[in-house]
Short mmCIF file of C-alpha atoms in Angstrom, two decimals:
data_model
loop_
_atom_site.label_atom_id
_atom_site.label_comp_id
_atom_site.label_asym_id
_atom_site.label_seq_id
_atom_site.Cartn_x
_atom_site.Cartn_y
_atom_site.Cartn_z
CA MET A 17 0.01 0.01 -0.05
CA ILE A 18 2.62 2.59 1.05
CA GLY A 19 5.00 1.16 -1.52
CA ASN A 20 2.45 1.94 -4.31
CA PHE A 21 2.13 5.37 -3.01
CA VAL A 22 5.84 5.98 -3.26
CA THR A 23 6.05 4.56 -6.75
CA GLN A 24 3.09 6.68 -7.89
CA HIS A 25 4.58 9.89 -6.50
CA GLU A 26 8.32 9.21 -7.11
CA PRO A 27 8.94 12.12 -9.48
CA GLU A 28 7.28 14.53 -7.07
CA ILE A 29 9.01 13.11 -3.99
CA ILE A 30 12.48 13.39 -5.60
CA ALA A 31 11.75 16.93 -6.92
CA SER A 32 10.79 18.05 -3.39
CA PHE A 33 13.98 16.54 -2.03
CA GLN A 34 16.07 18.47 -4.60
CA ARG A 35 14.23 21.66 -3.84
CA LEU A 36 14.94 21.37 -0.14
CA LEU A 37 18.63 20.65 -0.76
CA ALA A 38 18.83 23.81 -2.90
CA ILE A 39 18.16 25.90 0.19
CA GLU A 40 21.40 26.98 1.90
CA SER A 41 20.10 26.51 5.39
CA VAL A 42 23.29 27.20 7.24
CA LYS A 43 22.77 29.20 10.47
CA SER A 44 23.55 32.92 9.98
CA HIS A 45 22.51 36.33 11.31
CA PRO A 46 18.89 36.78 12.37
CA VAL A 47 16.30 38.20 10.00
CA PRO A 48 12.61 39.02 10.62
CA GLY A 49 10.86 35.85 11.26
CA GLY A 50 14.09 33.92 11.09
CA PRO A 51 16.16 33.89 14.37
CA PHE A 52 18.71 31.50 12.67
CA GLY A 53 18.93 33.36 9.44
CA ALA A 54 17.17 33.39 6.06
CA GLY A 55 18.22 29.93 4.94
CA PRO A 56 16.80 27.91 7.87
CA ALA A 57 13.67 30.08 7.76
CA GLU A 58 13.14 29.31 4.05
CA ALA A 59 13.65 25.60 4.58
CA LEU A 60 10.89 25.56 7.34
CA SER A 61 8.58 27.63 5.24
CA TYR A 62 9.00 25.22 2.33
CA MET A 63 8.27 22.08 4.41
CA LEU A 64 5.21 23.64 6.11
CA GLN A 65 3.89 24.82 2.74
CA LEU A 66 4.33 21.40 1.24
CA ALA A 67 2.30 19.96 4.16
CA GLU A 68 -0.43 22.66 3.85
CA SER A 69 -0.73 21.77 0.12
CA ARG A 70 -2.01 18.36 1.29
CA HIS A 71 -4.21 19.84 3.94
CA LEU A 72 -2.24 18.73 6.96
CA ALA A 73 -2.24 20.97 10.08
CA THR A 74 1.00 22.96 10.52
CA LYS A 75 2.44 25.44 12.96
CA ASN A 76 5.44 27.76 12.82
CA VAL A 77 6.65 28.52 16.41
CA ASN A 78 8.18 32.00 16.07
CA GLY A 79 10.60 30.90 13.40
CA TYR A 80 12.51 28.63 15.85
CA ALA A 81 10.89 25.44 14.80
CA GLY A 82 7.65 24.15 13.34
CA HIS A 83 5.53 21.04 13.08
CA VAL A 84 3.14 19.04 10.81
CA GLU A 85 0.44 16.97 12.41
CA TYR A 86 -1.63 14.01 11.41
CA GLY A 87 -4.43 12.38 13.55
CA THR A 88 -6.34 13.63 16.50
CA GLY A 89 -6.10 13.67 20.30
CA ASP A 90 -4.11 15.52 22.90
CA GLU A 91 -1.19 13.01 23.34
CA TYR A 92 1.19 12.50 20.43
CA ILE A 93 4.26 10.63 19.32
CA ALA A 94 6.99 12.80 17.74
CA VAL A 95 9.44 12.47 14.93
CA LEU A 96 12.07 15.13 15.32
CA ALA A 97 14.26 16.12 12.35
CA HIS A 98 16.41 19.18 11.60
CA LEU A 99 16.54 21.28 8.51
CA ASP A 100 19.72 23.28 9.38
CA VAL A 101 23.00 22.13 7.95
CA VAL A 102 26.68 22.69 8.62
CA PRO A 103 28.65 24.89 6.16
CA ALA A 104 29.43 23.16 2.90
CA GLY A 105 33.15 23.50 3.30
CA GLU A 106 35.56 22.79 0.51
CA GLY A 107 36.46 19.80 -1.78
CA TRP A 108 33.11 19.21 -3.39
CA THR A 109 32.77 17.60 -6.82
CA TYR A 110 29.02 18.46 -7.03
CA PRO A 111 27.40 21.72 -5.99
CA PRO A 112 26.70 21.45 -2.28
CA PHE A 113 23.32 23.16 -2.67
CA GLY A 114 22.49 21.76 -6.15
CA GLY A 115 20.55 18.58 -5.46
CA VAL A 116 22.40 17.01 -8.36
CA ILE A 117 21.37 13.33 -9.16
CA ASP A 118 24.17 11.12 -10.47
CA GLN A 119 24.34 7.28 -10.74
CA GLY A 120 21.39 6.88 -8.37
CA ARG A 121 22.64 9.26 -5.68
CA ILE A 122 21.32 12.67 -4.83
CA TYR A 123 24.15 15.02 -3.70
CA GLY A 124 24.01 18.06 -1.38
CA ARG A 125 24.73 19.27 2.09
CA GLY A 126 22.09 17.70 4.35
CA ALA A 127 21.33 14.87 1.96
CA ILE A 128 21.58 12.40 4.83
CA ASP A 129 22.01 14.84 7.73
CA ASP A 130 19.18 15.64 8.07
CA LYS A 131 17.14 17.16 5.28
CA GLY A 132 16.69 13.86 3.34
CA PRO A 133 15.35 12.00 6.41
CA ALA A 134 13.09 14.98 7.28
CA MET A 135 11.62 14.86 3.73
CA SER A 136 11.26 11.10 3.93
CA ALA A 137 9.28 11.47 7.31
CA LEU A 138 7.01 14.10 5.65
CA TRP A 139 6.16 11.97 2.72
CA ALA A 140 5.56 9.12 5.10
CA LEU A 141 2.88 11.27 6.75
CA PHE A 142 1.40 12.00 3.26
CA ALA A 143 1.30 8.25 2.60
CA LEU A 144 -0.62 7.58 5.80
CA GLN A 145 -3.05 10.33 5.08
CA GLU A 146 -3.69 9.10 1.53
CA ALA A 147 -4.05 5.52 2.74
CA GLY A 148 -6.61 6.72 5.38
CA VAL A 149 -4.66 5.21 8.35
CA VAL A 150 -6.21 6.18 11.57
CA PRO A 151 -3.53 6.05 14.43
CA ARG A 152 -4.52 5.73 18.09
CA ARG A 153 -2.44 8.72 18.95
CA LYS A 154 -1.64 11.87 16.89
CA ILE A 155 1.65 11.88 14.97
CA ARG A 156 3.70 15.09 14.94
CA LEU A 157 6.68 15.78 12.74
CA ILE A 158 8.77 18.45 14.37
CA PHE A 159 11.36 20.40 12.28
CA GLY A 160 14.25 22.12 14.23
CA LEU A 161 16.48 24.73 12.82
CA ASP A 162 19.42 24.90 15.16
CA GLU A 163 20.41 21.32 15.77
CA GLU A 164 24.02 21.72 14.38
CA SER A 165 24.73 24.57 16.77
CA ASP A 166 23.02 25.37 20.05
CA TRP A 167 19.58 23.61 20.00
CA GLN A 168 17.86 26.92 20.81
CA CYS A 169 15.24 25.63 18.36
CA VAL A 170 13.78 22.76 20.40
CA GLU A 171 14.45 24.61 23.69
CA HIS A 172 12.17 27.50 22.39
CA TYR A 173 9.70 25.13 20.85
CA PHE A 174 8.97 23.24 24.02
CA ARG A 175 8.45 26.44 25.99
CA TYR A 176 5.15 26.77 23.94
CA GLU A 177 4.36 23.15 23.08
CA SER A 178 3.74 20.14 25.21
CA LYS A 179 6.16 17.29 25.01
CA PRO A 180 5.28 13.94 23.31
CA ILE A 181 4.91 10.59 25.09
CA GLY A 182 7.77 9.28 22.99
CA GLY A 183 9.13 9.17 19.43
CA PHE A 184 12.32 8.95 17.39
CA THR A 185 14.64 11.04 15.30
CA PRO A 186 15.72 9.99 11.82
CA ASP A 187 19.23 11.32 12.34
CA ALA A 188 21.60 8.46 12.78
CA GLN A 189 21.48 4.96 11.40
CA PHE A 190 19.51 1.74 11.31
CA PRO A 191 18.73 -0.45 13.13
CA LEU A 192 18.43 1.87 16.11
CA ILE A 193 20.49 3.90 18.56
CA TYR A 194 19.50 3.25 22.21
CA ALA A 195 22.40 5.03 23.87
CA GLU A 196 24.47 8.16 23.09
CA LYS A 197 27.68 9.24 24.64
CA GLY A 198 28.06 12.38 26.58
CA MET A 199 29.12 15.43 24.66
CA ALA A 200 31.30 18.39 25.75
CA THR A 201 32.80 21.21 23.96
CA LEU A 202 35.88 22.78 25.75
CA CYS A 203 37.85 25.91 25.01
CA ILE A 204 41.55 25.73 25.73
CA GLU A 205 43.23 29.19 25.90
CA VAL A 206 46.99 29.69 25.72
CA PRO A 207 48.72 33.06 25.93
CA ALA A 208 50.83 33.87 22.84
CA GLU A 209 54.54 34.18 23.54
CA ALA A 210 56.76 36.97 22.37
CA ASP A 211 60.22 35.56 21.66
CA SER A 212 62.66 37.74 19.66
CA LEU A 213 64.88 34.79 18.89
CA ALA A 214 62.09 32.71 17.35
CA ALA A 215 60.01 33.05 14.28
CA GLN A 216 56.72 34.68 15.35
CA ILE A 217 53.27 33.37 14.38
CA GLN A 218 51.35 36.37 12.95
CA MET A 219 48.17 34.59 12.05
CA PHE A 220 46.62 31.16 12.87
CA SER A 221 43.14 29.88 12.05
CA GLY A 222 41.42 26.55 11.35
CA GLY A 223 38.10 24.96 11.29
CA THR A 224 34.54 26.43 11.09
CA ARG A 225 32.45 24.36 13.56
CA TYR A 226 33.29 22.47 16.74
CA ASN A 227 31.35 19.46 15.50
CA MET A 228 33.30 19.14 12.28
CA VAL A 229 36.84 17.74 11.69
CA PRO A 230 38.62 20.84 10.28
CA GLU A 231 39.63 20.35 6.60
CA VAL A 232 41.79 23.54 6.37
CA ALA A 233 44.15 25.34 8.79
CA ARG A 234 46.33 28.31 7.98
CA ALA A 235 49.25 30.17 9.60
CA THR A 236 51.56 32.98 8.73
CA VAL A 237 55.02 32.99 10.26
CA ASP A 238 57.25 36.09 10.55
CA CYS A 239 60.92 34.82 10.16
CA HIS A 240 62.45 38.35 10.53
CA SER A 241 64.48 38.00 7.23
CA GLU A 242 64.03 36.75 3.66
CA THR A 243 66.76 34.21 4.01
CA ALA A 244 65.31 32.78 7.20
CA ALA A 245 61.90 32.62 5.54
CA ARG A 246 63.23 30.73 2.50
CA GLU A 247 64.99 28.25 4.78
CA LEU A 248 61.99 27.72 6.96
CA GLY A 249 59.76 27.25 3.93
CA ILE A 250 62.01 24.53 2.65
CA LYS A 251 62.01 22.81 6.10
CA PHE A 252 58.24 22.91 6.32
CA ARG A 253 57.87 21.34 2.94
CA LYS A 254 60.33 18.54 3.86
CA VAL A 255 58.64 17.81 7.13
CA ALA A 256 55.24 17.88 5.42
CA LYS A 257 56.37 15.23 3.02
CA ASP A 258 57.78 13.08 5.72
CA LEU A 259 54.58 13.33 7.72
CA GLN A 260 52.35 12.99 4.61
CA VAL A 261 50.72 16.28 5.19
CA SER A 262 48.97 18.06 2.39
CA LEU A 263 50.75 21.47 2.56
CA HIS A 264 50.75 24.56 0.38
CA SER A 265 53.38 27.10 1.41
CA GLU A 266 54.37 30.52 0.11
CA VAL A 267 57.37 32.75 0.98
CA ARG A 268 56.59 36.47 0.93
CA SER A 269 59.58 38.58 1.88
CA CYS A 270 60.26 37.57 5.42
CA PHE A 271 56.87 35.72 5.92
CA VAL A 272 55.92 32.12 5.27
CA ASP A 273 52.25 31.40 4.57
CA LEU A 274 51.09 27.84 5.39
CA THR A 275 47.93 26.16 4.36
CA VAL A 276 47.20 22.53 5.38
CA GLU A 277 44.43 20.65 3.79
CA GLY A 278 42.86 17.70 5.72
CA ARG A 279 39.59 15.96 5.32
CA SER A 280 36.25 16.94 6.93
CA ALA A 281 34.11 14.55 8.87
CA HIS A 282 31.59 14.50 11.70
CA ALA A 283 33.11 15.18 15.12
CA SER A 284 31.65 11.97 16.49
CA ARG A 285 33.79 10.06 14.04
CA PRO A 286 37.06 11.91 13.94
CA GLU A 287 38.90 8.78 12.73
CA VAL A 288 37.16 9.13 9.36
CA GLY A 289 38.64 12.66 8.81
CA ILE A 290 42.04 14.19 8.74
CA ASN A 291 42.41 17.02 11.21
CA ALA A 292 44.16 19.95 9.50
CA ILE A 293 44.68 21.86 12.79
CA VAL A 294 46.56 18.99 14.45
CA GLN A 295 48.65 18.45 11.28
CA LEU A 296 49.55 22.20 10.99
CA ALA A 297 50.55 22.07 14.70
CA GLN A 298 52.79 19.14 14.03
CA LEU A 299 54.60 21.18 11.35
CA LEU A 300 54.96 24.29 13.64
CA GLY A 301 56.28 22.08 16.50
CA THR A 302 59.28 21.12 14.37
CA ALA A 303 60.57 24.68 13.95
CA THR A 304 61.92 27.33 16.28
CA VAL A 305 58.69 29.39 16.39
CA SER A 306 56.89 31.13 19.18
CA ASN A 307 54.85 28.86 21.48
CA CYS A 308 56.85 25.93 20.15
CA SER A 309 56.10 23.63 23.11
CA MET A 310 52.36 24.41 22.60
CA TRP A 311 52.48 23.38 19.01
CA ARG A 312 54.20 20.15 19.91
CA SER A 313 51.45 19.49 22.53
CA VAL A 314 48.60 20.29 20.06
CA GLY A 315 50.26 18.25 17.42
CA SER A 316 50.13 15.18 19.75
CA TRP A 317 46.35 15.50 20.48
CA ASP A 318 44.98 12.16 19.14
CA TYR A 319 41.28 11.51 18.67
CA PHE A 320 41.10 9.17 21.64
CA GLY A 321 42.36 11.84 24.08
CA ARG A 322 45.40 9.85 25.22
CA ALA A 323 47.71 12.80 25.11
CA LEU A 324 45.37 14.69 27.47
CA GLY A 325 44.90 11.76 29.79
CA ILE A 326 41.13 11.39 29.20
CA ASP A 327 41.06 8.19 27.16
CA HIS A 328 38.41 5.76 28.40
CA ASP A 329 36.16 3.02 27.10
CA ASP A 330 33.10 1.64 28.98
CA GLY A 331 32.61 -1.44 26.80
CA GLU A 332 29.07 -0.42 25.82
CA THR A 333 29.01 3.01 24.26
CA GLY A 334 32.62 2.73 23.11
CA PRO A 335 35.80 4.79 23.58
CA LEU A 336 36.03 8.45 24.16
CA THR A 337 36.66 10.44 21.02
CA MET A 338 37.99 13.96 20.67
CA ASN A 339 37.97 16.50 17.75
CA VAL A 340 39.97 19.66 17.69
CA GLY A 341 37.22 21.51 15.85
CA THR A 342 38.58 25.15 15.70
CA GLY A 343 41.61 27.10 16.47
CA GLU A 344 42.61 30.74 16.17
CA LEU A 345 45.03 33.34 17.36
CA ARG A 346 43.14 36.48 18.48
CA ASP A 347 44.09 39.34 20.82
CA GLY A 348 47.26 37.66 21.85
CA VAL A 349 45.58 34.39 22.86
CA TYR A 350 45.43 31.01 21.11
CA ARG A 351 41.92 29.39 21.48
CA PHE A 352 41.32 25.78 20.58
CA HIS A 353 37.80 24.28 20.77
CA LEU A 354 37.66 20.56 21.52
CA ASN A 355 34.48 18.53 20.91
CA ILE A 356 34.54 15.43 23.11
CA ARG A 357 32.26 12.45 23.10
CA TYR A 358 32.70 10.49 26.32
CA PRO A 359 31.46 7.05 27.43
CA ALA A 360 28.17 6.80 29.44
CA ASP A 361 29.99 5.75 32.64
CA GLN A 362 32.23 8.72 32.64
CA SER A 363 31.39 12.13 34.13
CA ILE A 364 32.25 15.64 32.92
CA ASP A 365 33.88 16.38 36.27
CA GLU A 366 36.15 13.43 36.01
CA LEU A 367 37.07 14.42 32.45
CA LEU A 368 37.83 18.08 33.27
CA LYS A 369 39.97 17.01 36.29
CA SER A 370 42.01 14.54 34.31
CA MET A 371 42.69 17.01 31.54
CA SER A 372 43.69 19.84 33.96
CA ASN A 373 46.34 17.45 35.37
CA TYR A 374 47.98 17.10 31.95
CA LEU A 375 47.93 20.81 30.84
CA PRO A 376 50.36 23.53 32.00
CA ASP A 377 49.12 25.94 34.64
CA ARG A 378 48.98 28.88 32.30
CA TRP A 379 46.61 27.01 29.96
CA ARG A 380 42.96 27.73 30.81
CA ILE A 381 40.08 25.29 30.22
CA THR A 382 36.55 26.54 29.78
CA LEU A 383 33.43 24.28 29.51
CA VAL A 384 31.49 25.84 26.51
CA GLU A 385 28.65 23.36 26.22
CA HIS A 386 27.76 19.93 27.71
CA MET A 387 25.15 17.21 27.29
CA ASP A 388 24.84 14.19 29.59
CA PRO A 389 24.89 10.69 28.08
CA LEU A 390 21.55 9.17 26.95
CA ARG A 391 20.41 5.61 27.45
CA VAL A 392 17.00 4.05 26.85
CA ASP A 393 16.21 0.53 28.01
CA PRO A 394 16.65 -1.82 25.09
CA ASN A 395 13.77 -3.87 26.39
CA SER A 396 11.41 -0.91 26.43
CA THR A 397 8.19 -0.84 24.31
CA LEU A 398 9.72 1.98 22.25
CA VAL A 399 12.87 0.05 21.36
CA GLN A 400 11.18 -3.25 20.83
CA THR A 401 8.55 -1.75 18.50
CA LEU A 402 11.05 -0.04 16.32
CA MET A 403 13.24 -3.06 16.23
CA GLU A 404 10.31 -5.08 14.99
CA VAL A 405 9.74 -2.56 12.17
CA TYR A 406 13.41 -2.89 11.27
CA LYS A 407 13.25 -6.68 11.12
CA GLN A 408 10.04 -6.43 9.01
CA PHE A 409 11.93 -4.52 6.32
CA PHE A 410 15.49 -5.75 6.58
CA LYS A 411 14.77 -9.45 7.36
CA GLU A 412 17.63 -9.74 9.85
CA ASP A 413 17.93 -10.19 13.59
CA ILE A 414 20.48 -7.53 14.78
CA SER A 415 21.05 -5.75 18.09
CA PRO A 416 20.43 -2.09 18.66
CA LEU A 417 23.48 0.18 18.63
CA THR A 418 25.19 2.94 20.45
CA THR A 419 26.73 6.09 19.14
CA GLY A 420 28.97 9.08 19.87
CA GLY A 421 26.59 11.34 17.96
CA VAL A 422 24.26 13.75 19.66
CA THR A 423 20.65 13.67 18.45
CA TYR A 424 17.21 15.13 19.14
CA ALA A 425 16.47 11.94 21.07
CA ARG A 426 17.76 13.93 24.08
CA ALA A 427 15.25 16.67 23.62
CA ILE A 428 12.09 14.56 24.51
CA PRO A 429 11.32 11.74 26.88
CA ASN A 430 11.32 8.13 25.72
CA ALA A 431 13.03 8.69 22.36
CA VAL A 432 15.75 7.09 20.32
CA ALA A 433 17.48 7.64 16.97
CA PHE A 434 15.99 5.42 14.28
CA GLY A 435 17.82 5.56 10.83
CA ALA A 436 18.13 6.96 8.31
CA ARG A 437 21.47 5.64 7.17
CA PHE A 438 21.08 2.00 6.09
CA PRO A 439 23.34 -0.73 7.37
CA GLU A 440 26.79 -1.09 5.81
CA LYS A 441 26.38 2.34 4.07
CA PRO A 442 29.11 4.98 4.54
CA SER A 443 28.74 7.74 7.15
CA LEU A 444 28.83 10.95 5.02
CA ALA A 445 27.49 13.56 7.45
CA HIS A 446 29.55 16.77 7.40
CA GLN A 447 31.74 15.49 4.53
CA ALA A 448 32.30 16.79 1.04
CA ASP A 449 29.98 15.26 -1.61
CA GLU A 450 27.43 14.15 1.03
CA TYR A 451 24.82 12.08 -0.72
CA TRP A 452 21.88 9.73 -0.14
CA GLU A 453 21.17 6.83 -2.46
CA ILE A 454 17.70 7.39 -4.04
CA ASP A 455 16.61 3.81 -3.53
CA ASP A 456 17.39 4.05 0.16
CA PHE A 457 15.63 7.42 0.41
CA LEU A 458 12.38 6.09 -1.22
CA ARG A 459 12.48 2.90 0.87
CA SER A 460 12.87 4.92 4.06
CA ILE A 461 9.49 6.48 3.46
CA GLU A 462 7.86 3.11 3.77
CA ILE A 463 9.87 2.25 6.87
CA TYR A 464 8.98 5.55 8.59
CA ALA A 465 5.32 5.26 7.70
CA GLU A 466 5.20 1.80 9.44
CA ALA A 467 7.25 3.05 12.37
CA MET A 468 5.00 6.12 12.99
CA THR A 469 1.84 3.90 12.84
CA ARG A 470 3.24 1.25 15.11
CA LEU A 471 4.46 3.69 17.71
CA ALA A 472 1.35 5.74 17.66
CA ASN A 473 -0.68 2.57 18.43
CA ALA A 474 1.82 0.99 20.87
CA LEU A 475 2.84 3.78 23.27
#
């Protein structure tokens, strides 16, 4: 029944996905009606208009978030998805906001994180409506606009709206995520040194978001003379070759400009990326430059946190991971933002204490943001119902998973992440040439229609 609906409407479904991907919904400066910028506001408006065209009830909650409803009653189950995306970054083969289709894949920032799953859930509601399904409880699809940053969207939304009795977010992978690591973003500040005998760092910057592995980092070094600049430029190129670092360097009079290119990835999976900030620090740590000991330290920061004394594995949610997301030199102070995903049995206080013991006294640590770990009982009605849906479609008996990701499942009671990435498919969130296979996208509509119906009747 739902499969026939998807087949009949396939061109329209795909066109709506392309239209949503074409909206550059990166958080920016506020505009009237759009506290997170024009792009996120346009994305929300488009989704609500699409729902209204099919006569579903919608609501825009002051431009922070919005929802689409199907069914009746006071209690509801929720599907939470987000329409904001991280910046496109560099290294794309396809236009990041083009919605290009090539070889069965649709490309664009947000294709799998999380515009595609949001569109899938919306069409799942349309399918239930057309089929005349009458769920026991109301189904509400909530669209957030600030998930990739500060979650002000859902915080504001639930000031005005009641919370659901349960639900899921299509913002991870199948079969299901029942536990999420804790998340902390820390800022480490180090005073810049003035050393007349050393080459002086004039500029340093890298990364755009804490929750992305930085793909580019840059520095300008003042060597005090043209001869010293040429010699240092040669040394940097040799060291970069030895370390297999992708480096572009340029000598300008007594200055050496350095640009290191890494590979972006989601901060919860730093091992998939190549951290340009850490690699640039490794280069700077080999030369007689100001803050040389700092560069050697930063260059040793591995993604398990061993160099900072915070490595830990609880055997359930997995090992701690760490991403040096951004770095800059400003007003005589170096600032590095670390995004850390820590195991469920670890506390933020323990983590901060351990790190403080490893860092020099003059280095200052500030906790910027923090979320406790999440764990839902794998034997709960919520988890068991969704796992039954998974088995119905995938025909395999598999256990639910844990993740280092942070999802909207934390925003409401009795919620987990359910899809949308299919098993054995690559994790492409926050990477260049992000895509979703069209067959998986269309199939997910059937899965979510079934999941919504089953949950609305079971909870």
